[in-house]
Tab-separated table of C-alpha atoms in Angstrom:
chain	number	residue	atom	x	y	z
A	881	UNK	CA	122.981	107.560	112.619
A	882	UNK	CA	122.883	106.574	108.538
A	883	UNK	CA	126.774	106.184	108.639
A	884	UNK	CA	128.241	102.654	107.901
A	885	UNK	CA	131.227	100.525	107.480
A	886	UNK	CA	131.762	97.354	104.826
A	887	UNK	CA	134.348	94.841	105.268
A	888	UNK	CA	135.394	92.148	103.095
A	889	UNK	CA	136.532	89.622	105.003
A	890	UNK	CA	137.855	86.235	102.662
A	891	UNK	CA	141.080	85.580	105.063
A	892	UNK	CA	142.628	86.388	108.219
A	893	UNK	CA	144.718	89.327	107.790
A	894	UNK	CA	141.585	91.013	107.003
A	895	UNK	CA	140.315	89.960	110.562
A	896	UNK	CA	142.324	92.670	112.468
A	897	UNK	CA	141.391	95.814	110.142
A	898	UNK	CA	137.629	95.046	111.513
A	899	UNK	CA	139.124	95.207	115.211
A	900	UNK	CA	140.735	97.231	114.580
A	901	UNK	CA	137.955	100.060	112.848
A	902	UNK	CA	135.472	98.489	115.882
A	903	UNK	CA	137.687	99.577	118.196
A	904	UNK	CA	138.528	103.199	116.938
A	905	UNK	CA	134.782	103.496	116.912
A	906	UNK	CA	133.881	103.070	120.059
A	907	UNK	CA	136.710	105.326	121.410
A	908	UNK	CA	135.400	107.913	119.364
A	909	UNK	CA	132.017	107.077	120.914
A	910	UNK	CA	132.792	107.471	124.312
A	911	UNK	CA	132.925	103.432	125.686
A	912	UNK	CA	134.921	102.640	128.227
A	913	UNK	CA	137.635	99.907	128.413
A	914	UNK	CA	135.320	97.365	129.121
A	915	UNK	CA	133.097	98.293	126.865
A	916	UNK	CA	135.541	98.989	123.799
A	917	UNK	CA	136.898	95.177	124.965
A	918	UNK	CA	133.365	93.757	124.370
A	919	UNK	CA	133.116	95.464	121.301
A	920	UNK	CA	136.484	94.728	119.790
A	921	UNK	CA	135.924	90.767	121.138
A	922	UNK	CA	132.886	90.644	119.183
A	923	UNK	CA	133.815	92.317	116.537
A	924	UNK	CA	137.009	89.666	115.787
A	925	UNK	CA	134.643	86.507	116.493
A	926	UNK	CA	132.081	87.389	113.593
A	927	UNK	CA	134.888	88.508	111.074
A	928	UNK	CA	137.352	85.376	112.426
A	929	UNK	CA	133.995	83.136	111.757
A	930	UNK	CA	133.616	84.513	108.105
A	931	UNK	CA	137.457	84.119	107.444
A	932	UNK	CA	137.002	80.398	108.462
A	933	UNK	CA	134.041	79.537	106.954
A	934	UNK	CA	132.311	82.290	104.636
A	935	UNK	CA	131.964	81.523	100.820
A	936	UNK	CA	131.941	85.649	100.412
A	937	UNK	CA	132.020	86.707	103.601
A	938	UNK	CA	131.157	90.725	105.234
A	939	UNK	CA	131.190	92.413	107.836
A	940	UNK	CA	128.946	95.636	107.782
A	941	UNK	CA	129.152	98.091	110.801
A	942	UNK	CA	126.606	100.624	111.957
A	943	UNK	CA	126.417	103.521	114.440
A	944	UNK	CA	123.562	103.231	116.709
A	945	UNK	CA	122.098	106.351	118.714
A	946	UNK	CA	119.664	106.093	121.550
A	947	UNK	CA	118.635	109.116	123.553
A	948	UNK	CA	122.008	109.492	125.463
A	949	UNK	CA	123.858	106.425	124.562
A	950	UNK	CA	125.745	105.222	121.703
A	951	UNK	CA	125.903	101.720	120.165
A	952	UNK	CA	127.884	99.818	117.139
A	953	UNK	CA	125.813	96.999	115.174
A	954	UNK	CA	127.853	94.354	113.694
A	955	UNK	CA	126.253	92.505	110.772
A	956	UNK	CA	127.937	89.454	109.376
A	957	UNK	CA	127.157	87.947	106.430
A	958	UNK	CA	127.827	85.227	104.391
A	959	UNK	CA	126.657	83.237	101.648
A	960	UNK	CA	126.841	79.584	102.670
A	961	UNK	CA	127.235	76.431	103.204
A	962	UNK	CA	125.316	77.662	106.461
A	963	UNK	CA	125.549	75.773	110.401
A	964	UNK	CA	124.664	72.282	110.530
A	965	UNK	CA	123.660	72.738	113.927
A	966	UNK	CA	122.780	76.349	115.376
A	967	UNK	CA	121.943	74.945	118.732
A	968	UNK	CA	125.606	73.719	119.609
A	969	UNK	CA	127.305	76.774	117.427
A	970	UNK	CA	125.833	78.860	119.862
A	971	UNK	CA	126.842	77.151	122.923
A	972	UNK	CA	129.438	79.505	125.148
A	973	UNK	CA	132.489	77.786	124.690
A	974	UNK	CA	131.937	75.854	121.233
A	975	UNK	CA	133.994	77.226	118.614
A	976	UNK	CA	135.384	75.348	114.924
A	977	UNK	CA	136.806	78.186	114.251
A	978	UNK	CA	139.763	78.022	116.731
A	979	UNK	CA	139.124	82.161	117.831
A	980	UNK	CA	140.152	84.154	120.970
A	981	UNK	CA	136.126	84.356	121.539
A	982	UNK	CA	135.744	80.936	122.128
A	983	UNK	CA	132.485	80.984	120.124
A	984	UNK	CA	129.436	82.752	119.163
A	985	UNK	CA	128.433	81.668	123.185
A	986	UNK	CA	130.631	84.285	123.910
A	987	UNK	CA	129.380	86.788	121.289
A	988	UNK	CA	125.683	86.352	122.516
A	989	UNK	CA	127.001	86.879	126.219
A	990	UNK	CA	128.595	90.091	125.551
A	991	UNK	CA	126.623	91.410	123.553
A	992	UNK	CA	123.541	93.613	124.739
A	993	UNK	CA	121.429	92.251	121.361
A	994	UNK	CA	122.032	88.989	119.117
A	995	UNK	CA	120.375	87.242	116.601
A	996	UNK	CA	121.425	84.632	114.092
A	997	UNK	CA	119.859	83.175	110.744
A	998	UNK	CA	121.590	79.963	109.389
A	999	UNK	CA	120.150	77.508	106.204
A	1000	UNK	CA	121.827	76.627	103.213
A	1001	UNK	CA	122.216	79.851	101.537
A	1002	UNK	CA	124.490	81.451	104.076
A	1003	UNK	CA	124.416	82.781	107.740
A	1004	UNK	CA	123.903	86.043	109.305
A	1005	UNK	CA	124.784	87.261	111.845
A	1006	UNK	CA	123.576	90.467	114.385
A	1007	UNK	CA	124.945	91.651	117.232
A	1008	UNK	CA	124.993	95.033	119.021
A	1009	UNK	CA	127.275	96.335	121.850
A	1010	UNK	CA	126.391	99.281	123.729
A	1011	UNK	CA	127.894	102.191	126.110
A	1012	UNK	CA	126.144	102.692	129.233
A	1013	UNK	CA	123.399	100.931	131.189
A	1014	UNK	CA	121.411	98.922	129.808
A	1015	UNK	CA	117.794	100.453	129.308
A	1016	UNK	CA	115.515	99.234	131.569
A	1017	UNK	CA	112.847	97.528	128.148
A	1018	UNK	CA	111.357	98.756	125.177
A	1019	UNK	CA	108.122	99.818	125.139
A	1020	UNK	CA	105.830	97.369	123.355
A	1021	UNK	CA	104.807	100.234	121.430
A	1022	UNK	CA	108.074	100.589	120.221
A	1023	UNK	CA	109.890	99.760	116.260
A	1024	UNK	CA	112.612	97.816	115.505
A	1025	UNK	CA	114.411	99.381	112.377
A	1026	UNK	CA	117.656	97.416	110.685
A	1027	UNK	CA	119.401	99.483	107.788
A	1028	UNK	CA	122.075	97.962	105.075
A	1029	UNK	CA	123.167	101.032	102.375
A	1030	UNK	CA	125.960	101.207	100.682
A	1031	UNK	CA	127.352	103.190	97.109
A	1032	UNK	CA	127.967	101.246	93.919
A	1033	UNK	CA	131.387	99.569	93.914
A	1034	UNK	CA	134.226	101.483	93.061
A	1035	UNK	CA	132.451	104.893	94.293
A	1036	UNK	CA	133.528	107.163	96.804
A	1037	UNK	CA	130.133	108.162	98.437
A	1038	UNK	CA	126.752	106.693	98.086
A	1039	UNK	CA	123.981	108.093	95.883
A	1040	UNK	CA	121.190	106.372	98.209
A	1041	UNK	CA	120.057	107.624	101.091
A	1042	UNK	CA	117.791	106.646	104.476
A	1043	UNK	CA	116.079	107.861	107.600
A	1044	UNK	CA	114.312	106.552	110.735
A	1045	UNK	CA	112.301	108.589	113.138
A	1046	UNK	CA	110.612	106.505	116.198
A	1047	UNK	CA	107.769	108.649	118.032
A	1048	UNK	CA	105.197	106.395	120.449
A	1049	UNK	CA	102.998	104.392	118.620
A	1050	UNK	CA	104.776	105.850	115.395
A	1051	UNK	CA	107.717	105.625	112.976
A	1052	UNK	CA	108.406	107.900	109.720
A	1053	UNK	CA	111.316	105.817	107.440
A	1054	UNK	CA	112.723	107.127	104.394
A	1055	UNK	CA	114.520	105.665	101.418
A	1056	UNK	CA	115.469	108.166	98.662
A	1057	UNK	CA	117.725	107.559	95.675
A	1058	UNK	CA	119.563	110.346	93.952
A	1059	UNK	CA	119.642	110.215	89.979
A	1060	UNK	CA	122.886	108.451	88.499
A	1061	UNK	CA	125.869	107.886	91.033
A	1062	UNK	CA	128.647	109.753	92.662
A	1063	UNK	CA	128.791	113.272	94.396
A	1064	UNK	CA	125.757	114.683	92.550
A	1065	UNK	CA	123.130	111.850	93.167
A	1066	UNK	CA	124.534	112.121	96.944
A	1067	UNK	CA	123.845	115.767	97.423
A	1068	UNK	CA	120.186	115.263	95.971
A	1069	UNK	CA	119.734	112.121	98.659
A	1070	UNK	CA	121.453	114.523	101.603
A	1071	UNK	CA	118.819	117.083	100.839
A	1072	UNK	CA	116.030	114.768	100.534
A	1073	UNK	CA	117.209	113.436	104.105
A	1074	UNK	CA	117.224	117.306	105.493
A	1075	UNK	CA	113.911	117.836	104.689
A	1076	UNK	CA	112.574	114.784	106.257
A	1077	UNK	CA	114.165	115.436	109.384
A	1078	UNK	CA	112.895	118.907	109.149
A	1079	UNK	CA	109.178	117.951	108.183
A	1080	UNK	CA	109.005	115.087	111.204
A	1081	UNK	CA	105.237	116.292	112.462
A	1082	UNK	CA	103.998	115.825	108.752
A	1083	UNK	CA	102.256	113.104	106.766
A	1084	UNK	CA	104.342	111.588	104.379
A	1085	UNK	CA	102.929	113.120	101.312
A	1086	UNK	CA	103.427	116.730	102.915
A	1087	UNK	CA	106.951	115.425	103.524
A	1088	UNK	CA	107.056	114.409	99.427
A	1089	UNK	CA	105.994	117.540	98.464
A	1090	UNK	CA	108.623	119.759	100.575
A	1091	UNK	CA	111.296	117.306	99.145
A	1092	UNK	CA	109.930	118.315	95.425
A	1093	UNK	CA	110.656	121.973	96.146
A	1094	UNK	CA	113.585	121.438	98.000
A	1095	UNK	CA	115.234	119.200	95.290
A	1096	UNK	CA	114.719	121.835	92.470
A	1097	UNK	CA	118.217	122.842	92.914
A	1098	UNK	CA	119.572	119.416	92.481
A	1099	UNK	CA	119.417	116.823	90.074
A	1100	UNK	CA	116.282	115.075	91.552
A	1101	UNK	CA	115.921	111.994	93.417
A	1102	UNK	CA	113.145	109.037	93.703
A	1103	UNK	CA	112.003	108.584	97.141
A	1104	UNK	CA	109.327	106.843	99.401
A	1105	UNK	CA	108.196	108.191	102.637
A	1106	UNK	CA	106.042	105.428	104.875
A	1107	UNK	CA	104.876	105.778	108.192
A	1108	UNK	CA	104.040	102.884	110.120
A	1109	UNK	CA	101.402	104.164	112.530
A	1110	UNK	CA	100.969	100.855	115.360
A	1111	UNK	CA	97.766	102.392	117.309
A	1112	UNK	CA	95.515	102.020	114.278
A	1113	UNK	CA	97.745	98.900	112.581
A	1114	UNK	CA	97.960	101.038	109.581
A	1115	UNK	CA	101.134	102.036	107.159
A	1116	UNK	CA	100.756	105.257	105.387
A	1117	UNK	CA	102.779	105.895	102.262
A	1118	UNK	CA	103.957	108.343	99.432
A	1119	UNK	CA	106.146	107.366	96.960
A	1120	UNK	CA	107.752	108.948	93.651
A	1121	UNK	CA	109.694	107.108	91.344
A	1122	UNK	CA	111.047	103.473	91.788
A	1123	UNK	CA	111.632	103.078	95.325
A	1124	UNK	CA	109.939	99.901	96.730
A	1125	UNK	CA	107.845	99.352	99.433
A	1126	UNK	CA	107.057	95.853	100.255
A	1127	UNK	CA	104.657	94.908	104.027
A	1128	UNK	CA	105.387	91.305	104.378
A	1129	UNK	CA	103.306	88.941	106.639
A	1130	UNK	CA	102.817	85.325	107.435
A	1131	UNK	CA	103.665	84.306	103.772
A	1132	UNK	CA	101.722	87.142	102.173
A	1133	UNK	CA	103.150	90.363	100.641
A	1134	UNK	CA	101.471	93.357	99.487
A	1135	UNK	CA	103.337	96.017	97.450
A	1136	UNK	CA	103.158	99.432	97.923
A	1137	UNK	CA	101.896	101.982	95.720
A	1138	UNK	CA	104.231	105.041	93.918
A	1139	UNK	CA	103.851	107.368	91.905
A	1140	UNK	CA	105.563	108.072	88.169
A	1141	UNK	CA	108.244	110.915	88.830
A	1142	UNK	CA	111.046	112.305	89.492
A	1143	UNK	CA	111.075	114.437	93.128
A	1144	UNK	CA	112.532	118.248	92.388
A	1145	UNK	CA	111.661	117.794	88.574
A	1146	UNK	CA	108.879	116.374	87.509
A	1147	UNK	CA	105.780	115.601	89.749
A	1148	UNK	CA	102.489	116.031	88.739
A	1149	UNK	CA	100.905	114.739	91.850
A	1150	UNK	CA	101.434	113.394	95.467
A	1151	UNK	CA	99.747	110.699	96.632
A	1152	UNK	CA	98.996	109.087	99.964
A	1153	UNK	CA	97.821	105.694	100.499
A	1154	UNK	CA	96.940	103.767	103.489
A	1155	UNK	CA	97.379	99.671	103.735
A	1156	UNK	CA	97.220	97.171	107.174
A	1157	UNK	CA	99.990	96.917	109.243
A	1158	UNK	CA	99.440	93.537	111.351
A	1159	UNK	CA	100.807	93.052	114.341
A	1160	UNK	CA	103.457	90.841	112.924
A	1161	UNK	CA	104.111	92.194	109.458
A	1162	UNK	CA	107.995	93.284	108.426
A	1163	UNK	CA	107.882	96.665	106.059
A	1164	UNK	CA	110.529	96.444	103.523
A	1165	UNK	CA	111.322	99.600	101.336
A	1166	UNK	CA	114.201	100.073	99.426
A	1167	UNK	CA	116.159	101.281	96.249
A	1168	UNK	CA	116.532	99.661	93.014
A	1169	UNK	CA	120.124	98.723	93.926
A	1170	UNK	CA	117.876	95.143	95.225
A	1171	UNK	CA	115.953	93.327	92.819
A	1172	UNK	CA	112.265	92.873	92.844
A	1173	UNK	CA	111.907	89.183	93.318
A	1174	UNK	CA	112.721	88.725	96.693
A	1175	UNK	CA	110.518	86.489	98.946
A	1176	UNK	CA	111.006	86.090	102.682
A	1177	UNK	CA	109.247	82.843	102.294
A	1178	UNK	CA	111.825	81.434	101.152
A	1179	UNK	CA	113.485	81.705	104.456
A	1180	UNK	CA	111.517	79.975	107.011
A	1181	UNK	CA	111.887	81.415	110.253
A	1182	UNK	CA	113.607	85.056	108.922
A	1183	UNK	CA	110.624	86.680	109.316
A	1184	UNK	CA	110.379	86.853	112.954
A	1185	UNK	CA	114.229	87.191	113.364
A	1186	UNK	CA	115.577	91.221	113.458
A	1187	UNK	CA	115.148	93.446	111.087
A	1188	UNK	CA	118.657	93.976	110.829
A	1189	UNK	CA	118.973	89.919	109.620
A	1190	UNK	CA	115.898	90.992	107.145
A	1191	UNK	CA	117.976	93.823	105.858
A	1192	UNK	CA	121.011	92.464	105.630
A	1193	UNK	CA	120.106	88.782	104.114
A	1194	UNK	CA	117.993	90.721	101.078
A	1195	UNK	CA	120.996	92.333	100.594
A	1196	UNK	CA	123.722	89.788	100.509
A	1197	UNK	CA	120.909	87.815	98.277
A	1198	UNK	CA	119.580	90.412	95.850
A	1199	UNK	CA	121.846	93.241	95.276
A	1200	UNK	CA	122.323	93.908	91.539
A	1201	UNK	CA	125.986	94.467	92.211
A	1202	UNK	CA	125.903	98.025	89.366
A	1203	UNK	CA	124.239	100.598	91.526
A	1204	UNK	CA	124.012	102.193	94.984
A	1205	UNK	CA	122.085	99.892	97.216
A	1206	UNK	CA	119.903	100.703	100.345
A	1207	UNK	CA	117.362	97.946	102.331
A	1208	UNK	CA	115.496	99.671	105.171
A	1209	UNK	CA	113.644	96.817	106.846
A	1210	UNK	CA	111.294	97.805	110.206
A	1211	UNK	CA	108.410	95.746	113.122
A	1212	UNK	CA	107.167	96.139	116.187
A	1213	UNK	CA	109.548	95.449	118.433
A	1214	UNK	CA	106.845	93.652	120.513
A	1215	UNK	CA	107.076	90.659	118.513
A	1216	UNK	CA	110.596	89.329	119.007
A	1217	UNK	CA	109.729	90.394	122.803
């Protein structure tokens, strides 16, 4: 599901209104008690956590979907000073911050995933609580996908846009950003989002092109369309307009090749290119809501942590702050197996 929640979270009182959001959630999703208690436990450790320590601290909160079951992410961010020492913060029953979940211990034991990232420049924080059985393992052919997107400040809807498809062996992501802000630039990234979901069984510059004729009727958008195809270690991509794709790997980056454009306006030609997707490489795309000068490198260890960390720490980092902002970060899952 592309819906999310944003928190602010600078003091207490603010610690509840997450509970109490998490908690209407997974009602509405079908957990049980024990399951909405996990949730809603969780949920008040990462925000209480930010209200004690956070320089700018948020909590961001995503619908998950899997076959039959439904999950919530929470994703906690903050921007420093980070944990002196991880190893003891995560210890079940350590906790500075005097809370009722004695702990991140607690959060990584009710949780069904967790994963942390601490240095100086902040800590994140990823957890995700789920209805139902637990499945019994990914398939080490499967993608891990994390997602942070959310409208300029001060705007009602978002003007960016994102999708995820996960086949065997094979995973289609889009990012697509609607011209301007507001209603309009929403309604061109809905579209663009339609036809993806509509074109799943094509490449991604026969996806590009069916968003060009689709889009007519809007304002236009800029988009990129990757798919990440794990049998053959390759990553397949069509871009228009300033959407970046970035496939990060052991220090290295290569950047992604689009097109000049603007999709359902102006597009003289589609193009598809093919790059190497190894076996531990992160894909990054996103909108121009993030800067350009990002480096992963310059968090050791991050690369090999969940994409959702990925996502979310580029964000937190290298948001301009004046537009709509989406990070779509995706890898095999196999590698954090």
């Amino acid at each position: 599901m592309t819906e999310q929640f944003i928190f602010a979270v600078t003091e207490m009182s603010q610690v509840a209104e997450v509970r109490r959001q998490v908690v209407a959630l997974a009602s509405k999703l079908g957990f049980n008690p024990t399951e909405v208690g996990k949730a809603a436990l969780v949920a008040t450790e990462a925000a209480t956590n930010l209200a004690k320590h956070a320089v700018q601290g948020e909590v961001l909160i995503r619908l998950l979907e899997d076959q039959d079951r439904s999950g919530i992410e929470i994703l906690a961010l903050d921007k420093g000073p980070g944990m002196v020492n991880v190893a003891q913060s995560l210890r079940d029953g350590y906790s500075t911050a005097g809370s009722p979940g004695t702990g991140m211990g607690a959060m990584r034991r009710l949780a069904r995933s967790f994963d942390l990232h601490s240095d100086p420049k902040g800590t994140a924080l990823l957890a995700e609580v789920w209805s139902g059985r637990a499945c019994e393992g990914r398939s080490p052919d499967s993608m891990d996908v994390g997602v942070v997107s959310r409208a300029k400040r001060n705007e009602v809807v978002c003007g960016d846009g994102w999708g995820a498809a996960s086949f065997t062996g094979r995973v289609l992501l889009l990012v697509v950003d609607g011209l301007g802000h507001g209603l309009g630039a929403a309604t061109a990234a809905q579209e663009a989002i339609r036809i993806f979901r509509s074109n799943l069984q094509h490449s991604p510059a026969r996806i590009v092109e069916s968003a060009h004729a689709a889009l007519r009727s809007t304002r236009g958008a800029v988009l990129g369309v990757a798919e990440i195809d794990l049998s053959q270690k390759l990553v397949r991509y069509a871009g228009v307009g300033n959407v970046s794709g970035v496939i990060v790997s052991d220090g290295s980056s290569r950047h992604l090749v689009s097109t000049n454009g603007t999709v359902g306006q102006d597009v003289r030609k589609v193009q598809e290119f093919s790059y190497p997707f190894p076996t531990d490489a992160v894909l990054v795309l996103h909108s121009d809501g993030l800067t350009s000068h990002w480096n992963l490198s310059n968090y050791p260890g991050l690369l090999r942590k969940a994409p959702g960390l990925i996502a979310g720490i580029l964000y937190r980092d290298y948001q301009r702050g004046s537009d709509d902002v989406t990070v779509v970060a995706a890898r095999a899952a196999s590698v954090r197996q």
